[in-house]
Coordinates of C-alpha atoms and ligand atoms in Angstrom, one line a residue:
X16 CA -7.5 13.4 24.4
X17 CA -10.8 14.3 25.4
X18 CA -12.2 15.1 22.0
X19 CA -11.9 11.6 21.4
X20 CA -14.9 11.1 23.3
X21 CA -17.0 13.0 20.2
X22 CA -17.2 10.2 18.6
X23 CA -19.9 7.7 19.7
X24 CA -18.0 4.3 18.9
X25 CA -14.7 6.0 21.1
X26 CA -17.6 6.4 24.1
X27 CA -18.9 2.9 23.8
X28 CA -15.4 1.4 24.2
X29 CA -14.8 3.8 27.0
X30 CA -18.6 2.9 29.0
X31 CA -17.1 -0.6 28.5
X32 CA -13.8 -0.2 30.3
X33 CA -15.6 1.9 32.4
X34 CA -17.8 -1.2 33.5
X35 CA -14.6 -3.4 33.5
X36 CA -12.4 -1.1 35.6
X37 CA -15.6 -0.8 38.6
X38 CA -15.5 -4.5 38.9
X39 CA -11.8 -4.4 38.9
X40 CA -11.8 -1.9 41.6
X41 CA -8.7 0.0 39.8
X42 CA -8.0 3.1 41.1
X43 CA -8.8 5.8 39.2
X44 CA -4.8 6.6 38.6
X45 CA -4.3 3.4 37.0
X46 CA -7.7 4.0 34.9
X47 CA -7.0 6.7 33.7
X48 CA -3.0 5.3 32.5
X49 CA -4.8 2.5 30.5
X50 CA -7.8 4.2 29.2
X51 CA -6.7 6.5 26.8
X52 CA -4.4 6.1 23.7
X53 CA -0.3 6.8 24.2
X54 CA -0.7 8.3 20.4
X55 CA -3.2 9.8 18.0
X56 CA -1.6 10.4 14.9
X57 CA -3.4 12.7 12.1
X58 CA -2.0 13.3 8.3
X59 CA -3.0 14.5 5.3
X60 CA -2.8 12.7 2.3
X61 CA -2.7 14.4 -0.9
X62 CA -3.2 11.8 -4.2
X63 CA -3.7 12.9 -7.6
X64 CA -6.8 11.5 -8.9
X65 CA -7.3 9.8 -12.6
X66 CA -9.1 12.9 -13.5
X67 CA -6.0 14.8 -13.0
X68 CA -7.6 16.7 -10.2
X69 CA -5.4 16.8 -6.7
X70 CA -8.0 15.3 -3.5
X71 CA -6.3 15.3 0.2
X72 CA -7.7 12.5 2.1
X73 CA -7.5 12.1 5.7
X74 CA -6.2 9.4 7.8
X75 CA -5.3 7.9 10.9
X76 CA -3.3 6.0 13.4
X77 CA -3.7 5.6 17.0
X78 CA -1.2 3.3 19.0
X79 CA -3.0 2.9 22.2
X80 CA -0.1 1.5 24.3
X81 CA 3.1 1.0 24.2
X82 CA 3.9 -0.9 27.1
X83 CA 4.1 -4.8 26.2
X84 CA 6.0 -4.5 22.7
X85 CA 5.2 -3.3 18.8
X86 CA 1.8 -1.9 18.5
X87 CA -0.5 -4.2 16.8
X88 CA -3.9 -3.4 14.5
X89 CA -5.8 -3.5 11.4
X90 CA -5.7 -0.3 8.4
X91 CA -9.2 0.7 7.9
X92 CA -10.2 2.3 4.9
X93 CA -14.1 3.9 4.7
X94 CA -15.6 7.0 4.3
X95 CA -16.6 8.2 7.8
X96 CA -13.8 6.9 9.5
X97 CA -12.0 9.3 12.0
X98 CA -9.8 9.4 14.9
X99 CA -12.1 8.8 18.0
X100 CA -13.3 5.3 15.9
X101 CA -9.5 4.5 15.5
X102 CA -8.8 5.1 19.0
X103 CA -12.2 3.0 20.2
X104 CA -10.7 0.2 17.7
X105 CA -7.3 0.4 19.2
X106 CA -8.5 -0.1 22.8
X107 CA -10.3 -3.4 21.8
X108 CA -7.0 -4.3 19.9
X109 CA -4.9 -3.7 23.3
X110 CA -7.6 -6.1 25.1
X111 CA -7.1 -8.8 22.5
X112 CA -3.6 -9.0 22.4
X113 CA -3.6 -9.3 26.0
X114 CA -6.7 -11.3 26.7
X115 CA -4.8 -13.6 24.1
X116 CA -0.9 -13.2 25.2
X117 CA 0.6 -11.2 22.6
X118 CA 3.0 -8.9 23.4
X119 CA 1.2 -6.4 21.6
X120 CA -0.3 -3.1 22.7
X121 CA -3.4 -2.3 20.5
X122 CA -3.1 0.3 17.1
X123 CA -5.9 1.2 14.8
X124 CA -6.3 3.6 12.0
X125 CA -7.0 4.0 8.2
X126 CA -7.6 6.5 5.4
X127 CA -11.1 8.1 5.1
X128 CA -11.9 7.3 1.6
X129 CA -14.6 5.0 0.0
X130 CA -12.4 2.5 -1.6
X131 CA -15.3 0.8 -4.0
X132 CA -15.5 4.2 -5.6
X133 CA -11.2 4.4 -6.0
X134 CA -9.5 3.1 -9.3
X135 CA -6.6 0.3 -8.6
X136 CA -4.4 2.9 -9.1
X137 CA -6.0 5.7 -6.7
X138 CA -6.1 3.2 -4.0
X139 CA -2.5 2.3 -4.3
X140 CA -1.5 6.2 -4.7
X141 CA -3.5 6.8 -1.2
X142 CA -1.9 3.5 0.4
X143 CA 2.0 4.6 -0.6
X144 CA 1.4 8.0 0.4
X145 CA -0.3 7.3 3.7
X146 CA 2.8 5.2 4.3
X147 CA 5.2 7.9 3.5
X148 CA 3.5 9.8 6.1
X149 CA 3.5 7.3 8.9
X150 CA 6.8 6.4 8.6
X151 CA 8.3 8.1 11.8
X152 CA 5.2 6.0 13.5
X153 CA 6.1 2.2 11.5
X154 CA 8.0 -0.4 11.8
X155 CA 8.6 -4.1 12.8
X156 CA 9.5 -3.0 16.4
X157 CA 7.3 0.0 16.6
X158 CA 4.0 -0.8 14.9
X159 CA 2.6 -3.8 12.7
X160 CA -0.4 -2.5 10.2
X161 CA -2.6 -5.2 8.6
X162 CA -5.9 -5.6 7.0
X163 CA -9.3 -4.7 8.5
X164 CA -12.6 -3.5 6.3
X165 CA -11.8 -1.8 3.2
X166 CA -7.5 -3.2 3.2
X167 CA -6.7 -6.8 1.9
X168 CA -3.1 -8.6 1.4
X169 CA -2.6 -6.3 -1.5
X170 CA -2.6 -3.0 0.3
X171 CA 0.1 -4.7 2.7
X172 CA 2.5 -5.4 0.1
X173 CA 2.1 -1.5 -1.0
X174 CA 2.8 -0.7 2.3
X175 CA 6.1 -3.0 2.6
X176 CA 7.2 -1.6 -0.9
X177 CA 6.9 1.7 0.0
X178 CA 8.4 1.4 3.6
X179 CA 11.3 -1.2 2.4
X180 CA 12.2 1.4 -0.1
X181 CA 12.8 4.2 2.6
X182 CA 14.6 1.7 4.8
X183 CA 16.8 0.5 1.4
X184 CA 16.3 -3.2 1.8
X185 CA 13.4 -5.6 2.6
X186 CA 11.5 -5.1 5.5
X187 CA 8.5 -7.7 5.5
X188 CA 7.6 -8.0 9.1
X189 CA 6.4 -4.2 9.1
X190 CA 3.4 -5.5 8.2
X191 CA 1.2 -8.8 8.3
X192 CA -1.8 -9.9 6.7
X193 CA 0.7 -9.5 3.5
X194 CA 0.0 -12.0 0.3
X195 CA 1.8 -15.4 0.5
X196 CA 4.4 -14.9 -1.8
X197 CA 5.5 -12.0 0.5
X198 CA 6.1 -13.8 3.4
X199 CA 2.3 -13.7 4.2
X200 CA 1.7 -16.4 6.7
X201 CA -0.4 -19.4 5.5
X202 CA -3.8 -18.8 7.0
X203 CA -3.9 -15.6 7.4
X204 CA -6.3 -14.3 5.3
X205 CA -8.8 -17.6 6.8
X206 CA -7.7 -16.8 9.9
X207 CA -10.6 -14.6 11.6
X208 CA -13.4 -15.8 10.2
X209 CA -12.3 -19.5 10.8
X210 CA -11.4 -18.9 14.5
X211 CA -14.9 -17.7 14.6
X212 CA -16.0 -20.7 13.5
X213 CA -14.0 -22.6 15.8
X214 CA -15.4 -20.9 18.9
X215 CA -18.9 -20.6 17.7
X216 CA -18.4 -24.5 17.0
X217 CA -17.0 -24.9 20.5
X218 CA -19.4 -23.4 22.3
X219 CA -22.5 -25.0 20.4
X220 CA -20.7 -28.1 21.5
X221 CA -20.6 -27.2 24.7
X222 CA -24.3 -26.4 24.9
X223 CA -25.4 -29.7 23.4
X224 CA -27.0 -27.5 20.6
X225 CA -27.7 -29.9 17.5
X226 CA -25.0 -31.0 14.8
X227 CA -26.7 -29.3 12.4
X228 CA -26.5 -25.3 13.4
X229 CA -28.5 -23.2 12.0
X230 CA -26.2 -19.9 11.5
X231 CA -26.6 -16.2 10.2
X232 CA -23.7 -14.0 9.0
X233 CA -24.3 -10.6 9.1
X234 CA -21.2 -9.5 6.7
X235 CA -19.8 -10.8 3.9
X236 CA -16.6 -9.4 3.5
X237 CA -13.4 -11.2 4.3
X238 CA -14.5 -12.5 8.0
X239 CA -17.6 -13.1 7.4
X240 CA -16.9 -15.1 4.0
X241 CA -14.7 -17.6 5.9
X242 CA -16.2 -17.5 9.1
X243 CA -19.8 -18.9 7.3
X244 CA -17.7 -21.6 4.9
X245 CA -16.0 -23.0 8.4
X246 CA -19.4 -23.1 9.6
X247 CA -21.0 -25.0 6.6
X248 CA -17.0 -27.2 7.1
X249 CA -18.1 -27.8 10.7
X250 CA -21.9 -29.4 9.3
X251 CA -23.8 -26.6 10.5
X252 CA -26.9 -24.8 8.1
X253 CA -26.1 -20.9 6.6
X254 CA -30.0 -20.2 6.8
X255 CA -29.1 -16.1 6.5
X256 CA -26.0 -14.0 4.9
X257 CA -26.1 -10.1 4.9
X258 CA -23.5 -7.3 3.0
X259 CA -24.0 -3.7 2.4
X260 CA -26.8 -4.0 -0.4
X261 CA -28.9 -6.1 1.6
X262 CA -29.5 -9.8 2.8
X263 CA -30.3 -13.4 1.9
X264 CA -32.8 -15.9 3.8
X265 CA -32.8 -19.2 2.6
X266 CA -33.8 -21.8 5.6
X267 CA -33.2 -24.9 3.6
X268 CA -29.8 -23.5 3.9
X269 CA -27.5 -21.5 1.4
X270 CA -24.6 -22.7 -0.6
X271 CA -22.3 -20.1 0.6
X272 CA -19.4 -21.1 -2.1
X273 CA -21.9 -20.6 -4.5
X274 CA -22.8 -16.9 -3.1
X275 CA -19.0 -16.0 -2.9
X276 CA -18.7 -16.9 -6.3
X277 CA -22.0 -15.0 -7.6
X278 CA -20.8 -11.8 -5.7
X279 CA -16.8 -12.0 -7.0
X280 CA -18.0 -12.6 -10.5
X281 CA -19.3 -8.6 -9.6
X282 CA -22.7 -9.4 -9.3
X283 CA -24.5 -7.8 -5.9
X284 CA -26.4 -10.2 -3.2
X285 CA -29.1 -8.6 -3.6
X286 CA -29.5 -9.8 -7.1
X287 CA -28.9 -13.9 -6.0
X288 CA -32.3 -16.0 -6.3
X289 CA -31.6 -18.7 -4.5
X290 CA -33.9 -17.3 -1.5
X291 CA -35.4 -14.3 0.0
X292 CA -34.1 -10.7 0.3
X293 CA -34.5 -9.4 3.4
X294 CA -33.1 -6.2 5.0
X295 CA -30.1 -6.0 7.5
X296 CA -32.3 -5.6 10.7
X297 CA -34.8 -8.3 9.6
X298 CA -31.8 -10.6 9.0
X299 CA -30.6 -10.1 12.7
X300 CA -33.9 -10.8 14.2
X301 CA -34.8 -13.9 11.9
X302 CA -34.3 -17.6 14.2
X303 CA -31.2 -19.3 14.3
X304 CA -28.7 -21.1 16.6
X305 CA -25.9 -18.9 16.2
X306 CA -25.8 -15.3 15.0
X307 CA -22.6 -14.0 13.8
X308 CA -22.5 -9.9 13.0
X309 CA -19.1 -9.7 11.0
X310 CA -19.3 -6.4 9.9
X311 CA -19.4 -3.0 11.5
X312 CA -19.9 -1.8 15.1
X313 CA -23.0 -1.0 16.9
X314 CA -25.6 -3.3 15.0
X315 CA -27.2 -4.8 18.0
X316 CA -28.9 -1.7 19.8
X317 CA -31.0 -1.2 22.8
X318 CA -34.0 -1.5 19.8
X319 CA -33.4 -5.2 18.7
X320 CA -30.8 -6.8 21.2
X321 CA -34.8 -7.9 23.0
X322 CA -35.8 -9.4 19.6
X323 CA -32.6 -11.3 18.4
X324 CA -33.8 -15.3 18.4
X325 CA -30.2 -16.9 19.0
X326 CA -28.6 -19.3 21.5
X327 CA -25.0 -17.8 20.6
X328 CA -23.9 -14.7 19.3
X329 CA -20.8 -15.0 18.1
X330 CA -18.9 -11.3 17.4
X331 CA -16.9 -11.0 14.5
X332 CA -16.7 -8.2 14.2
X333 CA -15.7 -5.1 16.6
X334 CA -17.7 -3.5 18.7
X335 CA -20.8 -4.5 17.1
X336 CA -23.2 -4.5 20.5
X337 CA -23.7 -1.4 22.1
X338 CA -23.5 -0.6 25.9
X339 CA -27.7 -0.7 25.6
X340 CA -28.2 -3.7 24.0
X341 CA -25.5 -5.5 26.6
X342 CA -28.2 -4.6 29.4
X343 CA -31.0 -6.3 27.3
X344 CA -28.4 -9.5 27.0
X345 CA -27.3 -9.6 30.7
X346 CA -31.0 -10.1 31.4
X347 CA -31.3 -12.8 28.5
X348 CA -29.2 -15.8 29.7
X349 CA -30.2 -18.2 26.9
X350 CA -28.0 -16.6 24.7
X351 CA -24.1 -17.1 25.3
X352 CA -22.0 -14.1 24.0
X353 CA -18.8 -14.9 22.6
X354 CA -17.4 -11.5 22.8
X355 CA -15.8 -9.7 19.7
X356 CA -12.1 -9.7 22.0
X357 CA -12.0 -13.2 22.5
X358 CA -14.3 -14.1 19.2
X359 CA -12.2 -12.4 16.2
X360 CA -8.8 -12.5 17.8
X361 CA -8.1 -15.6 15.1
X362 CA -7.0 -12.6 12.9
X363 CA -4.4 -11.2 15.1
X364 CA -2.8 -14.3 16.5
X365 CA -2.1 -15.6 12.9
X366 CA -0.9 -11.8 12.2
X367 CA 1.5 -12.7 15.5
X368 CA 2.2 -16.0 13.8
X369 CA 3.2 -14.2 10.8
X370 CA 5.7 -11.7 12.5
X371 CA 7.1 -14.4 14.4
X372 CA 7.8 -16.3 10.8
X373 CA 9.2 -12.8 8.9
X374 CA 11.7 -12.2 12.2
X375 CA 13.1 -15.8 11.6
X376 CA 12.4 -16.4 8.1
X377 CA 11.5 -19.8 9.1
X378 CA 8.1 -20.5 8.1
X379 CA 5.2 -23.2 9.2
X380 CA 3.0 -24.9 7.3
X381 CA -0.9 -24.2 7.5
X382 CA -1.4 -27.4 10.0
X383 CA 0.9 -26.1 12.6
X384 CA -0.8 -22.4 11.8
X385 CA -4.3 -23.5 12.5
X386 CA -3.6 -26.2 15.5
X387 CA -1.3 -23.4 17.2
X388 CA -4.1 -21.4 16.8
X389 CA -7.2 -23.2 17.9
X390 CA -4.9 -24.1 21.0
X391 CA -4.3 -20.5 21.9
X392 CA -8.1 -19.7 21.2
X393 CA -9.7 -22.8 23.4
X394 CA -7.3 -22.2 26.2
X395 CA -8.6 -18.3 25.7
X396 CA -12.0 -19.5 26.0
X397 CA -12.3 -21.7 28.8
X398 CA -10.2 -18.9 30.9
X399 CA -13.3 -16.5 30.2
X400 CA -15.8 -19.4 30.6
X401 CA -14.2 -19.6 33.9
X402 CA -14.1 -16.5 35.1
X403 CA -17.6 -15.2 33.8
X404 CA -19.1 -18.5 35.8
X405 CA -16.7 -17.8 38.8
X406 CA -17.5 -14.0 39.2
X407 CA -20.9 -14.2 37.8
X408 CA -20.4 -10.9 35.3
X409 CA -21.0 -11.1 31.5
X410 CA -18.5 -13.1 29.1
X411 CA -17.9 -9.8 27.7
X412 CA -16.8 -8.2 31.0
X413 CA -15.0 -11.1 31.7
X414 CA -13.0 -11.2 28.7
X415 CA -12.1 -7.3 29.0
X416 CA -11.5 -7.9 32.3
X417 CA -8.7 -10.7 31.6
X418 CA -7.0 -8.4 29.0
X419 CA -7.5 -4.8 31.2
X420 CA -5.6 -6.9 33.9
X421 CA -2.8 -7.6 32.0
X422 CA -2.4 -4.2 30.8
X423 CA -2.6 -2.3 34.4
X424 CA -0.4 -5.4 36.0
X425 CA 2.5 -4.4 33.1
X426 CA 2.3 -0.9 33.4
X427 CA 2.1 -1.1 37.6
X428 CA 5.6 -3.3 36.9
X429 CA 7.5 -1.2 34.5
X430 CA 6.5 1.8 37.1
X431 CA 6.4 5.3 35.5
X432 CA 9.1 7.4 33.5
X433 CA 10.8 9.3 34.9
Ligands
LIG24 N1 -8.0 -6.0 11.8 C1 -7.9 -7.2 12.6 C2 -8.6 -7.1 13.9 O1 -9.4 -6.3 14.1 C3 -6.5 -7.9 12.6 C4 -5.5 -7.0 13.2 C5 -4.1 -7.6 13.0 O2 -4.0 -8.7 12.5 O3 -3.1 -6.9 13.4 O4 -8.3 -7.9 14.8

C-alpha cells in the first residue's frame, strides 16, 4: 500500500503514528500491522447526468482494521478526494473509536465529485450507484457509512434504500447519521459539533479562562454550525466564523442563528453585514480564547501555527494541524490542544449510539443521548489530560497514543491468522 503515501494528508497521519509508535517503543512488526489499511477499495461510478451525457466518478472506501468489530467512518463527497486521503481519514477514525471504546476499527471514503455543482437528482444517482458498488464491502456487521463533508442524513437514507433493497427487507443499522424518521438517533446530526463544545467548554473551565469565551469557527458546515451555537448555549462570545467564500469578524460578537439562517436562505457569508470580511488565514490568526478549525485538514501550518493568538484550540475537524505546525505548538504551552481524535469523536459515539438503537429497535431519548455522551467524552478527556501530564508528551500524542494502544494490544491478543 505504499502508494498511499502520495498523498500528503496519508503522510501526515503516518509522521503522526510514526511519532506515537517511538514513544510507544512498538516494535517495528507490530507497526507495521496497525499502520497501514486492511482494505483500500476503488470503483467506478458511472451516473447519467441531467444533460443526458454519461460522467464516471470515482470513489473510495478504505476499512483500516478489522480487528475490534464493523468498520466505522464518515462518506466524503469533494472534488480532490482520493484514496491516500481516505486511508489518512480511516487511521484517525481507528484511533477515535479506540481512544473512545467503540468496538470499531476506522473506515473512510467518498465519491470525488463537487456536490454544490450536482442536481438533487445527480447526487442521489451517484449515492445509489456508489452503493451498488460497495455492497460486497457494507453492511451492519462489516461496515457502518455515515456523513462527513459533502454527505448529510439524506444521502444515508439513499444508501439504506438502495442496500435494503438488495438485502430484500429493511436494513437500517447499515448506516448511521440517517434522518430521524429512519431510525436516525436523536442527536446525531448535533452531535459533533456540540461535543466540541462540551470539551472546549470543559477545558476553558478548567483553565479558569472567563465565562464569557471569546471563540472562532473556522467552518461552517454541519460541525462547525452546532459546535459555535453550543458555544453561544454555553455563554461564550462567536467573535469570528469562516466557510469556503470567506469569513466574518465581528468582536461585539455574532448572532450565529442569525448567520445560519442568512446562509440557508442561499445567500453566501461573504455577503452578511453584520461585521467585517476577513480572509480564512486572517480569521485564524485574529485573538480569541478558543479557536475551533471545523473544516478541512492541514489549516494550521508550519507558516501560522507561531501567529495563532488562542489559549485552546479545539479540533473539529480532522487532521487540520500539520506535523510542522505541531512543533511550533509543543514549544507554545499557553495553548491547550484538544486534539481532533478526542475533540470530534461526539459524531461517532452518537453514530455508535445509533447502531446500538437500530440493532434493538429500542430507542433513547435526546437526554439520555447527550448525558451518555458527555460522560464518555469527560471520562475521554481526563484519561488524556492524565497521561499527557504524566508522560509529559503533547495532548495530541497522548490521545493517539491511548487509541494506538488499544489497537496493537487487540491484534497482539487475537494473534495472527493462520
Ligand atoms: N465523519 C465523522 C467523523 O469523522 C463521523 C463518522 C461516523 O459517525 O461514523 O468522525
Amino acid at each position: 500500500m505504499e502508494f498511499l503515501l502520495q498523498n500528503s494528508v496519508f503522510r501526515m497521519a503516518c509522521s503522526q503514528f510514526d511519532r506515537t509508535a517511538d514513544f510507544l517503543q512498538l516494535p517495528d512488526a507490530v507497526r507495521e500491522r496497525v499502520k497501514w489499511p486492511k482494505r483500500a477499495i476503488a470503483v467506478s461510478i458511472p451516473v447519467r447526468m441531467d444533460s443526458g451525457d454519461v460522467r464516471v466518478f470515482s470513489g473510495y472506501r478504505v476499512q483500516h482494521h478489522l480487528t475490534l468489530g464493523p468498520t466505522k467512518g464518515g462518506l466524503r463527497y469533494a472534488p480532490d478526494l482520493d484514496m491516500g486521503e481516505s486511508a489518512a481519514l480511516a487511521m484517525w477514525m481507528s484511533w477515535k473509536c479506540a481512544l473512545v471504546d467503540l468496538p470499531y476499527g476506522g473506515a473512510k471514503g467518498g465519491v470525488a465529485c463537487d456536490p454544490r455543482k450536482l442536481s438533487l437528482r445527480e447526487n442521489e444517482a451517484i449515492t445509489r450507484r456508489f452503493t451498488q458498488e460497495l455492497i460486497p464491502f457494507i453492511g451492519p456487521q462489516v461496515d457502518v457509512p455515515a456523513p462527513d463533508m459533502g454527505t448529510n442524513p439524506q444521502t444515508m437514507a439513499w444508501i439504506l434504500d438502495t442496500y435494503s433493497t438488495h438485502i430484500g427487507h429493511s436494513v437500517p443499522s447499515v448506516v448511521t447519521g440517517k434522518p430521524l424518521g429512519l431510525g436516525g438517533s436523536a442527536g446525531r446530526n448535533e452531535a459533533t459539533g456540540r461535543g466540541i463544545a462540551f470539551l472546549a467548554h470543559h477545558a476553558a473551565h478548567q483553565m479558569k479562562l472567563p465565562a464569557e469565551c471569546r471563540v472562532i469557527v473556522q467552518g461552517f458546515g454541519n460541525v462547525g454550525t452546532y459546535a459555535a451555537i453550543a458555544m453561544a448555549q454555553y455563554g461564550s462570545k462567536v467573535i469570528g466564523i469562516g466557510d469556503v467564500s470567506g469569513a466574518i469578524y465581528n468582536p461585539n460578537g455574532i448572532d450565529v442563528v442569525a448567520l445560519r439562517q442568512f446562509v440557508d436562505s442561499g445567500r453566501s457569508l461573504a455577503e452578511y453585514t453584520e461585521g467585517e470580511h476577513i480572509t480564512n488565514e486572517q480569521l485564524l490568526e485574529q485573538p480569541c480564547d478558543i479557536l475551533i478549525p471545523a473544516a478541512k485538514e492541514q489549516v494550521i501550518t508550519g507558516a501560522n501555527a507561531a501567529k495563532i493568538q488562542c489559549r485552546i484550540l479545539a479540533e473539529g475537524a480532522n487532521g487540520p494541524t500539520t506535523p510542522e505546525a505541531d512543533a511550533i505548538l509543543d514549544q507554545r504551552p499557553e495553548i491547550l490542544v484538544i486534539p481532533d481524535i478526542l475533540c470530534n469523536a461526539g459524531g461517532v459515539i452518537v453514530s455508535y449510539f445509533e447502531w446500538v438503537q437500530g440493532l434493538q429497535s429500542f430507542f433513547w431519548t435526546e437526554a439520555e443521548v447527550m448525558d451518555k455522551l458527555y460522560r464518555i467524552l469527560t471520562h475521554a478527556f481526563t484519561q488524556v489530560m492524565r497521561t499527557a501530564e504524566e508522560k509529559k508528551i503533547p495532548m495530541r500524542i497522548a490521545a493517539l497514543s491511548i487509541g494506538i494502544r488499544k489497537v496493537s494490544d487487540a491484534k497482539a491478543a487475537r494473534g495472527l491468522f493462520p
